Amino acid sequence: MAAISSVQCLFSCDSHHHQLVQSGSLWRLGSRVLVSSSLWKRSQFSRGDSLRRRNLICAVKGDAEGAFKKTVAIDRMIDALQDANPRELEQLVVENILAFDEVFWIRLAARSDTCKSDDDKKDYEELAATVMSIVDCVVNKTREKIETSTDVLKGILRPVVEGVEEISWPPRDPEAINQMENEIIQREKEGQLDEGFLSEVSAQLRQAKEDKEKPGLAAMLQKVLQLYAATILSKRSYAKKGNEVVKAEYFLETLIKAPEEQWNKLFLDGLTIGKGEIAPDELSSVIKKRIERTLIRTEGGSYQQRVLIEYLKGIESRATEILKLIQE
């Protein structure tokens, strides 16, 4: 149980350290929102603090020109928020979530200070409360999603870490990898392996690589992404055209499903450089086609797209290495 305890400790600490990667900015934003909210409430739109807040904007930005451009951008955002209906307001906040930093709240308070009527001041107070509420909701949902993703990852890793004193890779029990693969297949069917999950795994992998004392964990997390990619890519086959089998496509699909440790043997058995009948150029061609199809079928810049493309390029890179070794 020592190994799984260390994994749990890593998740509980490092998942907060990586702070959601792309979504992680929301974690940092969460802390800024708390500061900003209290700042707004403490100020109560006090005119006496107005000058200090304006000076703070300039100090934060470092130069007058930069501060001016930032102020103009914030004013445009405030104007857009004021003119928006409730649905549009929520969408604006979500789409520009990172814009609601401390400088934004300072500027909003400063604009309220210049109001000549209590009604206008009240409008700003209501706008601030609404925006804060939406931001807090986004942050809370993101936190919940990360915690769920962490639990999913723990469940996938459990077969290879449970009962092990120290994390190592490969695991002493080969069956543990099969159990981990079955977990991934089942959880993918249940829709648990979403962008939040891939973000969590990718962030934990980066942390593990930086920590030289956890090479086993890095390899384990890399295996999770490989198994995920193999599971997703294997759901669609291009090996048949009518009644004919496209041998190069079939060979690629065999590689996709196979463990990375078996790739070298499969290349030697399947390519013309060894015992097979698939030319290296044919394999390269079908890999490129699969990459193009993946780019079309996945969201641009998503973790899913990155993981799938990286897996396919990994196969291509290994084939190139084998070819060079044989030609030498």
One Martini backbone bead per residue (centre of mass of N, CA, C, O) as a GRO file, in nm:
protein
  328
    1MET     BB    1   0.050   0.066  -0.007
    2ALA     BB    2   0.280   0.274  -0.039
    3ALA     BB    3   0.253   0.349  -0.338
    4ILE     BB    4  -0.042   0.458  -0.336
    5SER     BB    5   0.018   0.678  -0.131
    6SER     BB    6   0.220   0.835  -0.308
    7VAL     BB    7   0.019   0.891  -0.533
    8GLN     BB    8  -0.190   1.043  -0.365
    9CYS     BB    9   0.003   1.264  -0.278
   10LEU     BB   10   0.068   1.368  -0.556
   11PHE     BB   11  -0.221   1.448  -0.631
   12SER     BB   12  -0.286   1.638  -0.387
   13CYS     BB   13  -0.041   1.830  -0.467
   14ASP     BB   14   0.028   1.845  -0.783
   15SER     BB   15  -0.254   1.919  -0.892
   16HIS     BB   16  -0.224   2.203  -0.763
   17HIS     BB   17   0.041   2.286  -0.894
   18HIS     BB   18  -0.048   2.272  -1.201
   19GLN     BB   19  -0.328   2.405  -1.231
   20LEU     BB   20  -0.478   2.267  -1.492
   21VAL     BB   21  -0.314   2.413  -1.687
   22GLN     BB   22  -0.528   2.544  -1.877
   23SER     BB   23  -0.732   2.533  -1.637
   24GLY     BB   24  -0.528   2.629  -1.418
   25SER     BB   25  -0.584   2.933  -1.429
   26LEU     BB   26  -0.839   2.904  -1.254
   27TRP     BB   27  -0.699   2.855  -0.993
   28ARG     BB   28  -0.552   3.121  -0.986
   29LEU     BB   29  -0.803   3.284  -1.025
   30GLY     BB   30  -0.940   3.205  -0.767
   31SER     BB   31  -0.744   3.367  -0.587
   32ARG     BB   32  -0.799   3.639  -0.724
   33VAL     BB   33  -1.098   3.656  -0.665
   34LEU     BB   34  -1.075   3.672  -0.361
   35VAL     BB   35  -0.917   3.931  -0.360
   36SER     BB   36  -1.111   4.098  -0.533
   37SER     BB   37  -1.362   4.074  -0.361
   38SER     BB   38  -1.244   4.204  -0.106
   39LEU     BB   39  -1.157   4.462  -0.241
   40TRP     BB   40  -1.439   4.554  -0.321
   41LYS     BB   41  -1.565   4.553  -0.036
   42ARG     BB   42  -1.362   4.740   0.107
   43SER     BB   43  -1.397   4.990  -0.071
   44GLN     BB   44  -1.688   5.084  -0.139
   45PHE     BB   45  -1.615   5.305  -0.343
   46SER     BB   46  -1.381   5.473  -0.241
   47ARG     BB   47  -1.246   5.784  -0.303
   48GLY     BB   48  -0.982   5.769  -0.129
   49ASP     BB   49  -0.871   5.503  -0.309
   50SER     BB   50  -0.851   5.585  -0.608
   51LEU     BB   51  -0.556   5.680  -0.646
   52ARG     BB   52  -0.418   5.415  -0.558
   53ARG     BB   53  -0.541   5.238  -0.779
   54ARG     BB   54  -0.426   5.389  -1.022
   55ASN     BB   55  -0.130   5.354  -0.939
   56LEU     BB   56  -0.135   5.042  -0.942
   57ILE     BB   57  -0.174   5.002  -1.239
   58CYS     BB   58   0.095   5.130  -1.325
   59ALA     BB   59   0.277   4.949  -1.153
   60VAL     BB   60   0.197   4.679  -1.278
   61LYS     BB   61   0.264   4.758  -1.587
   62GLY     BB   62   0.525   4.983  -1.571
   63ASP     BB   63   0.370   5.167  -1.791
   64ALA     BB   64   0.173   5.404  -1.930
   65GLU     BB   65   0.103   5.271  -2.201
   66GLY     BB   66   0.023   4.994  -2.097
   67ALA     BB   67  -0.195   5.096  -1.900
   68PHE     BB   68  -0.376   5.228  -2.111
   69LYS     BB   69  -0.439   4.977  -2.283
   70LYS     BB   70  -0.560   4.816  -2.051
   71THR     BB   71  -0.787   5.016  -1.982
   72VAL     BB   72  -0.930   5.011  -2.254
   73ALA     BB   73  -0.993   4.708  -2.252
   74ILE     BB   74  -1.158   4.710  -1.990
   75ASP     BB   75  -1.372   4.916  -2.075
   76ARG     BB   76  -1.486   4.743  -2.302
   77MET     BB   77  -1.572   4.511  -2.123
   78ILE     BB   78  -1.763   4.668  -1.938
   79ASP     BB   79  -1.951   4.768  -2.160
   80ALA     BB   80  -2.035   4.486  -2.258
   81LEU     BB   81  -2.155   4.392  -1.986
   82GLN     BB   82  -2.371   4.616  -1.962
   83ASP     BB   83  -2.516   4.546  -2.253
   84ALA     BB   84  -2.583   4.270  -2.160
   85ASN     BB   85  -2.748   4.004  -2.128
   86PRO     BB   86  -2.755   3.741  -1.923
   87ARG     BB   87  -2.648   3.537  -2.137
   88GLU     BB   88  -2.420   3.714  -2.253
   89LEU     BB   89  -2.272   3.759  -1.988
   90GLU     BB   90  -2.192   3.468  -1.931
   91GLN     BB   91  -2.034   3.425  -2.193
   92LEU     BB   92  -1.825   3.649  -2.154
   93VAL     BB   93  -1.701   3.543  -1.895
   94VAL     BB   94  -1.616   3.261  -1.995
   95GLU     BB   95  -1.443   3.362  -2.248
   96ASN     BB   96  -1.292   3.587  -2.027
   97ILE     BB   97  -1.183   3.470  -1.750
   98LEU     BB   98  -0.877   3.594  -1.740
   99ALA     BB   99  -0.968   3.908  -1.718
  100PHE     BB  100  -1.049   3.867  -1.398
  101ASP     BB  101  -0.856   4.052  -1.238
  102GLU     BB  102  -0.740   4.286  -1.030
  103VAL     BB  103  -0.740   4.517  -1.239
  104PHE     BB  104  -1.035   4.502  -1.311
  105TRP     BB  105  -1.153   4.571  -1.026
  106ILE     BB  106  -1.016   4.842  -1.000
  107ARG     BB  107  -1.149   4.974  -1.247
  108LEU     BB  108  -1.442   4.935  -1.161
  109ALA     BB  109  -1.415   5.104  -0.901
  110ALA     BB  110  -1.322   5.366  -1.041
  111ARG     BB  111  -1.580   5.407  -1.210
  112SER     BB  112  -1.768   5.428  -0.967
  113ASP     BB  113  -1.638   5.687  -0.843
  114THR     BB  114  -1.746   5.872  -1.100
  115CYS     BB  115  -2.021   5.867  -1.016
  116LYS     BB  116  -2.315   6.085  -0.981
  117SER     BB  117  -2.503   5.843  -0.916
  118ASP     BB  118  -2.653   5.595  -0.734
  119ASP     BB  119  -2.758   5.423  -0.969
  120ASP     BB  120  -2.490   5.380  -1.113
  121LYS     BB  121  -2.346   5.252  -0.874
  122LYS     BB  122  -2.544   5.014  -0.847
  123ASP     BB  123  -2.482   4.888  -1.121
  124TYR     BB  124  -2.189   4.815  -1.054
  125GLU     BB  125  -2.247   4.633  -0.812
  126GLU     BB  126  -2.419   4.427  -0.969
  127LEU     BB  127  -2.208   4.352  -1.178
  128ALA     BB  128  -1.994   4.248  -0.983
  129ALA     BB  129  -2.166   4.024  -0.852
  130THR     BB  130  -2.226   3.865  -1.113
  131VAL     BB  131  -1.938   3.808  -1.207
  132MET     BB  132  -1.841   3.667  -0.950
  133SER     BB  133  -2.044   3.436  -0.960
  134ILE     BB  134  -1.953   3.315  -1.232
  135VAL     BB  135  -1.656   3.270  -1.164
  136ASP     BB  136  -1.699   3.086  -0.918
  137CYS     BB  137  -1.849   2.868  -1.075
  138VAL     BB  138  -1.619   2.792  -1.266
  139VAL     BB  139  -1.410   2.719  -1.052
  140ASN     BB  140  -1.573   2.496  -0.907
  141LYS     BB  141  -1.614   2.312  -1.155
  142THR     BB  142  -1.314   2.270  -1.209
  143ARG     BB  143  -1.241   2.142  -0.939
  144GLU     BB  144  -1.435   1.901  -0.961
  145LYS     BB  145  -1.314   1.788  -1.225
  146ILE     BB  146  -1.031   1.731  -1.116
  147GLU     BB  147  -1.110   1.538  -0.890
  148THR     BB  148  -1.236   1.331  -1.079
  149SER     BB  149  -0.984   1.277  -1.257
  150THR     BB  150  -0.808   1.175  -1.026
  151ASP     BB  151  -0.983   0.928  -0.956
  152VAL     BB  152  -0.960   0.791  -1.229
  153LEU     BB  153  -0.651   0.758  -1.227
  154LYS     BB  154  -0.633   0.590  -0.973
  155GLY     BB  155  -0.802   0.352  -1.085
  156ILE     BB  156  -0.605   0.280  -1.318
  157LEU     BB  157  -0.339   0.244  -1.127
  158ARG     BB  158  -0.406   0.034  -0.907
  159PRO     BB  159  -0.302  -0.243  -1.034
  160VAL     BB  160   0.020  -0.125  -1.023
  161VAL     BB  161   0.025  -0.016  -0.694
  162GLU     BB  162  -0.106  -0.223  -0.537
  163GLY     BB  163   0.102  -0.358  -0.290
  164VAL     BB  164   0.340  -0.162  -0.346
  165GLU     BB  165   0.623  -0.021  -0.215
  166GLU     BB  166   0.742   0.062  -0.508
  167ILE     BB  167   0.768   0.244  -0.782
  168SER     BB  168   0.756   0.060  -1.094
  169TRP     BB  169   0.907  -0.006  -1.428
  170PRO     BB  170   0.778  -0.258  -1.481
  171PRO     BB  171   0.571  -0.461  -1.352
  172ARG     BB  172   0.587  -0.766  -1.199
  173ASP     BB  173   0.288  -0.789  -1.297
  174PRO     BB  174   0.165  -0.828  -1.612
  175GLU     BB  175  -0.147  -0.826  -1.548
  176ALA     BB  176  -0.170  -0.527  -1.460
  177ILE     BB  177  -0.180  -0.405  -1.746
  178ASN     BB  178  -0.441  -0.540  -1.834
  179GLN     BB  179  -0.612  -0.408  -1.613
  180MET     BB  180  -0.555  -0.118  -1.700
  181GLU     BB  181  -0.673  -0.147  -1.984
  182ASN     BB  182  -0.960  -0.225  -1.893
  183GLU     BB  183  -1.014   0.038  -1.745
  184ILE     BB  184  -0.993   0.223  -1.990
  185ILE     BB  185  -1.212   0.098  -2.164
  186GLN     BB  186  -1.445   0.131  -1.961
  187ARG     BB  187  -1.416   0.444  -1.909
  188GLU     BB  188  -1.457   0.524  -2.203
  189LYS     BB  189  -1.748   0.415  -2.226
  190GLU     BB  190  -1.837   0.614  -1.975
  191GLY     BB  191  -1.693   0.907  -2.030
  192GLN     BB  192  -1.419   0.969  -1.839
  193LEU     BB  193  -1.208   1.038  -2.090
  194ASP     BB  194  -1.152   1.346  -2.095
  195GLU     BB  195  -0.999   1.646  -2.096
  196GLY     BB  196  -0.952   1.650  -1.792
  197PHE     BB  197  -0.799   1.385  -1.779
  198LEU     BB  198  -0.571   1.452  -1.985
  199SER     BB  199  -0.469   1.694  -1.829
  200GLU     BB  200  -0.391   1.544  -1.572
  201VAL     BB  201  -0.189   1.344  -1.693
  202SER     BB  202  -0.001   1.550  -1.830
  203ALA     BB  203   0.076   1.702  -1.571
  204GLN     BB  204   0.186   1.460  -1.411
  205LEU     BB  205   0.405   1.390  -1.617
  206ARG     BB  206   0.568   1.648  -1.596
  207GLN     BB  207   0.629   1.621  -1.296
  208ALA     BB  208   0.771   1.343  -1.309
  209LYS     BB  209   1.002   1.434  -1.502
  210GLU     BB  210   1.116   1.652  -1.304
  211ASP     BB  211   1.120   1.409  -1.109
  212LYS     BB  212   1.393   1.200  -1.078
  213GLU     BB  213   1.260   0.999  -0.846
  214LYS     BB  214   1.003   0.918  -1.074
  215PRO     BB  215   1.032   0.715  -1.331
  216GLY     BB  216   0.800   0.511  -1.293
  217LEU     BB  217   0.566   0.717  -1.309
  218ALA     BB  218   0.621   0.827  -1.590
  219ALA     BB  219   0.584   0.555  -1.739
  220MET     BB  220   0.296   0.502  -1.640
  221LEU     BB  221   0.162   0.759  -1.763
  222GLN     BB  222   0.247   0.702  -2.053
  223LYS     BB  223   0.083   0.440  -2.071
  224VAL     BB  224  -0.193   0.565  -2.042
  225LEU     BB  225  -0.180   0.729  -2.308
  226GLN     BB  226  -0.131   0.489  -2.495
  227LEU     BB  227  -0.389   0.331  -2.426
  228TYR     BB  228  -0.580   0.550  -2.508
  229ALA     BB  229  -0.494   0.578  -2.804
  230ALA     BB  230  -0.546   0.283  -2.884
  231THR     BB  231  -0.846   0.282  -2.816
  232ILE     BB  232  -0.939   0.510  -3.008
  233LEU     BB  233  -0.801   0.418  -3.283
  234SER     BB  234  -0.946   0.121  -3.276
  235LYS     BB  235  -1.250   0.212  -3.343
  236ARG     BB  236  -1.121   0.263  -3.634
  237SER     BB  237  -1.132   0.121  -3.964
  238TYR     BB  238  -0.912   0.098  -4.287
  239ALA     BB  239  -0.857  -0.213  -4.396
  240LYS     BB  240  -1.122  -0.187  -4.578
  241LYS     BB  241  -1.214  -0.236  -4.936
  242GLY     BB  242  -1.463  -0.389  -4.928
  243ASN     BB  243  -1.316  -0.710  -4.988
  244GLU     BB  244  -1.052  -0.568  -4.924
  245VAL     BB  245  -0.720  -0.564  -4.795
  246VAL     BB  246  -0.524  -0.322  -4.646
  247LYS     BB  247  -0.218  -0.397  -4.545
  248ALA     BB  248  -0.105  -0.132  -4.428
  249GLU     BB  249  -0.347  -0.072  -4.244
  250TYR     BB  250  -0.341  -0.336  -4.085
  251PHE     BB  251  -0.056  -0.297  -3.974
  252LEU     BB  252  -0.111  -0.037  -3.820
  253GLU     BB  253  -0.337  -0.156  -3.638
  254THR     BB  254  -0.147  -0.355  -3.502
  255LEU     BB  255   0.040  -0.143  -3.375
  256ILE     BB  256  -0.170   0.016  -3.212
  257LYS     BB  257  -0.254  -0.241  -3.029
  258ALA     BB  258   0.029  -0.271  -2.951
  259PRO     BB  259   0.279  -0.280  -2.761
  260GLU     BB  260   0.567  -0.105  -2.764
  261GLU     BB  261   0.757  -0.357  -2.707
  262GLN     BB  262   0.657  -0.492  -3.005
  263TRP     BB  263   0.739  -0.318  -3.249
  264ASN     BB  264   1.012  -0.420  -3.350
  265LYS     BB  265   0.915  -0.704  -3.432
  266LEU     BB  266   0.689  -0.608  -3.625
  267PHE     BB  267   0.872  -0.468  -3.825
  268LEU     BB  268   1.049  -0.719  -3.900
  269ASP     BB  269   0.791  -0.895  -3.987
  270GLY     BB  270   0.631  -0.667  -4.185
  271LEU     BB  271   0.869  -0.555  -4.333
  272THR     BB  272   1.094  -0.552  -4.604
  273ILE     BB  273   1.351  -0.528  -4.412
  274GLY     BB  274   1.254  -0.811  -4.346
  275LYS     BB  275   0.985  -1.051  -4.364
  276GLY     BB  276   0.797  -0.869  -4.513
  277GLU     BB  277   0.548  -0.668  -4.741
  278ILE     BB  278   0.590  -0.382  -4.619
  279ALA     BB  279   0.663  -0.082  -4.708
  280PRO     BB  280   0.781   0.195  -4.559
  281ASP     BB  281   0.618   0.394  -4.742
  282GLU     BB  282   0.341   0.272  -4.683
  283LEU     BB  283   0.339   0.324  -4.383
  284SER     BB  284   0.383   0.628  -4.395
  285SER     BB  285   0.124   0.691  -4.556
  286VAL     BB  286  -0.089   0.578  -4.347
  287ILE     BB  287  -0.004   0.756  -4.116
  288LYS     BB  288  -0.066   1.028  -4.249
  289LYS     BB  289  -0.365   0.969  -4.293
  290ARG     BB  290  -0.435   0.928  -3.993
  291ILE     BB  291  -0.354   1.209  -3.904
  292GLU     BB  292  -0.553   1.362  -4.082
  293ARG     BB  293  -0.809   1.231  -3.966
  294THR     BB  294  -0.758   1.322  -3.673
  295LEU     BB  295  -0.759   1.626  -3.724
  296ILE     BB  296  -1.057   1.629  -3.827
  297ARG     BB  297  -1.197   1.459  -3.570
  298THR     BB  298  -1.061   1.676  -3.389
  299GLU     BB  299  -0.989   1.913  -3.172
  300GLY     BB  300  -0.817   2.185  -3.187
  301GLY     BB  301  -0.574   2.163  -2.926
  302SER     BB  302  -0.639   1.915  -2.794
  303TYR     BB  303  -0.552   1.654  -2.602
  304GLN     BB  304  -0.649   1.433  -2.784
  305GLN     BB  305  -0.495   1.518  -3.034
  306ARG     BB  306  -0.211   1.507  -2.915
  307VAL     BB  307  -0.206   1.209  -2.823
  308LEU     BB  308  -0.269   1.075  -3.098
  309ILE     BB  309  -0.042   1.202  -3.266
  310GLU     BB  310   0.194   1.110  -3.089
  311TYR     BB  311   0.148   0.809  -3.130
  312LEU     BB  312   0.179   0.800  -3.439
  313LYS     BB  313   0.464   0.933  -3.440
  314GLY     BB  314   0.595   0.710  -3.273
  315ILE     BB  315   0.570   0.491  -3.486
  316GLU     BB  316   0.723   0.638  -3.710
  317SER     BB  317   0.988   0.681  -3.555
  318ARG     BB  318   1.052   0.380  -3.504
  319ALA     BB  319   1.069   0.296  -3.800
  320THR     BB  320   1.305   0.484  -3.871
  321GLU     BB  321   1.510   0.361  -3.675
  322ILE     BB  322   1.509   0.075  -3.785
  323LEU     BB  323   1.595   0.145  -4.073
  324LYS     BB  324   1.872   0.269  -3.999
  325LEU     BB  325   1.995   0.024  -3.856
  326ILE     BB  326   1.982  -0.169  -4.104
  327GLN     BB  327   2.141   0.018  -4.313
  328GLU     BB  328   2.410   0.018  -4.134
   0.00000   0.00000   0.00000
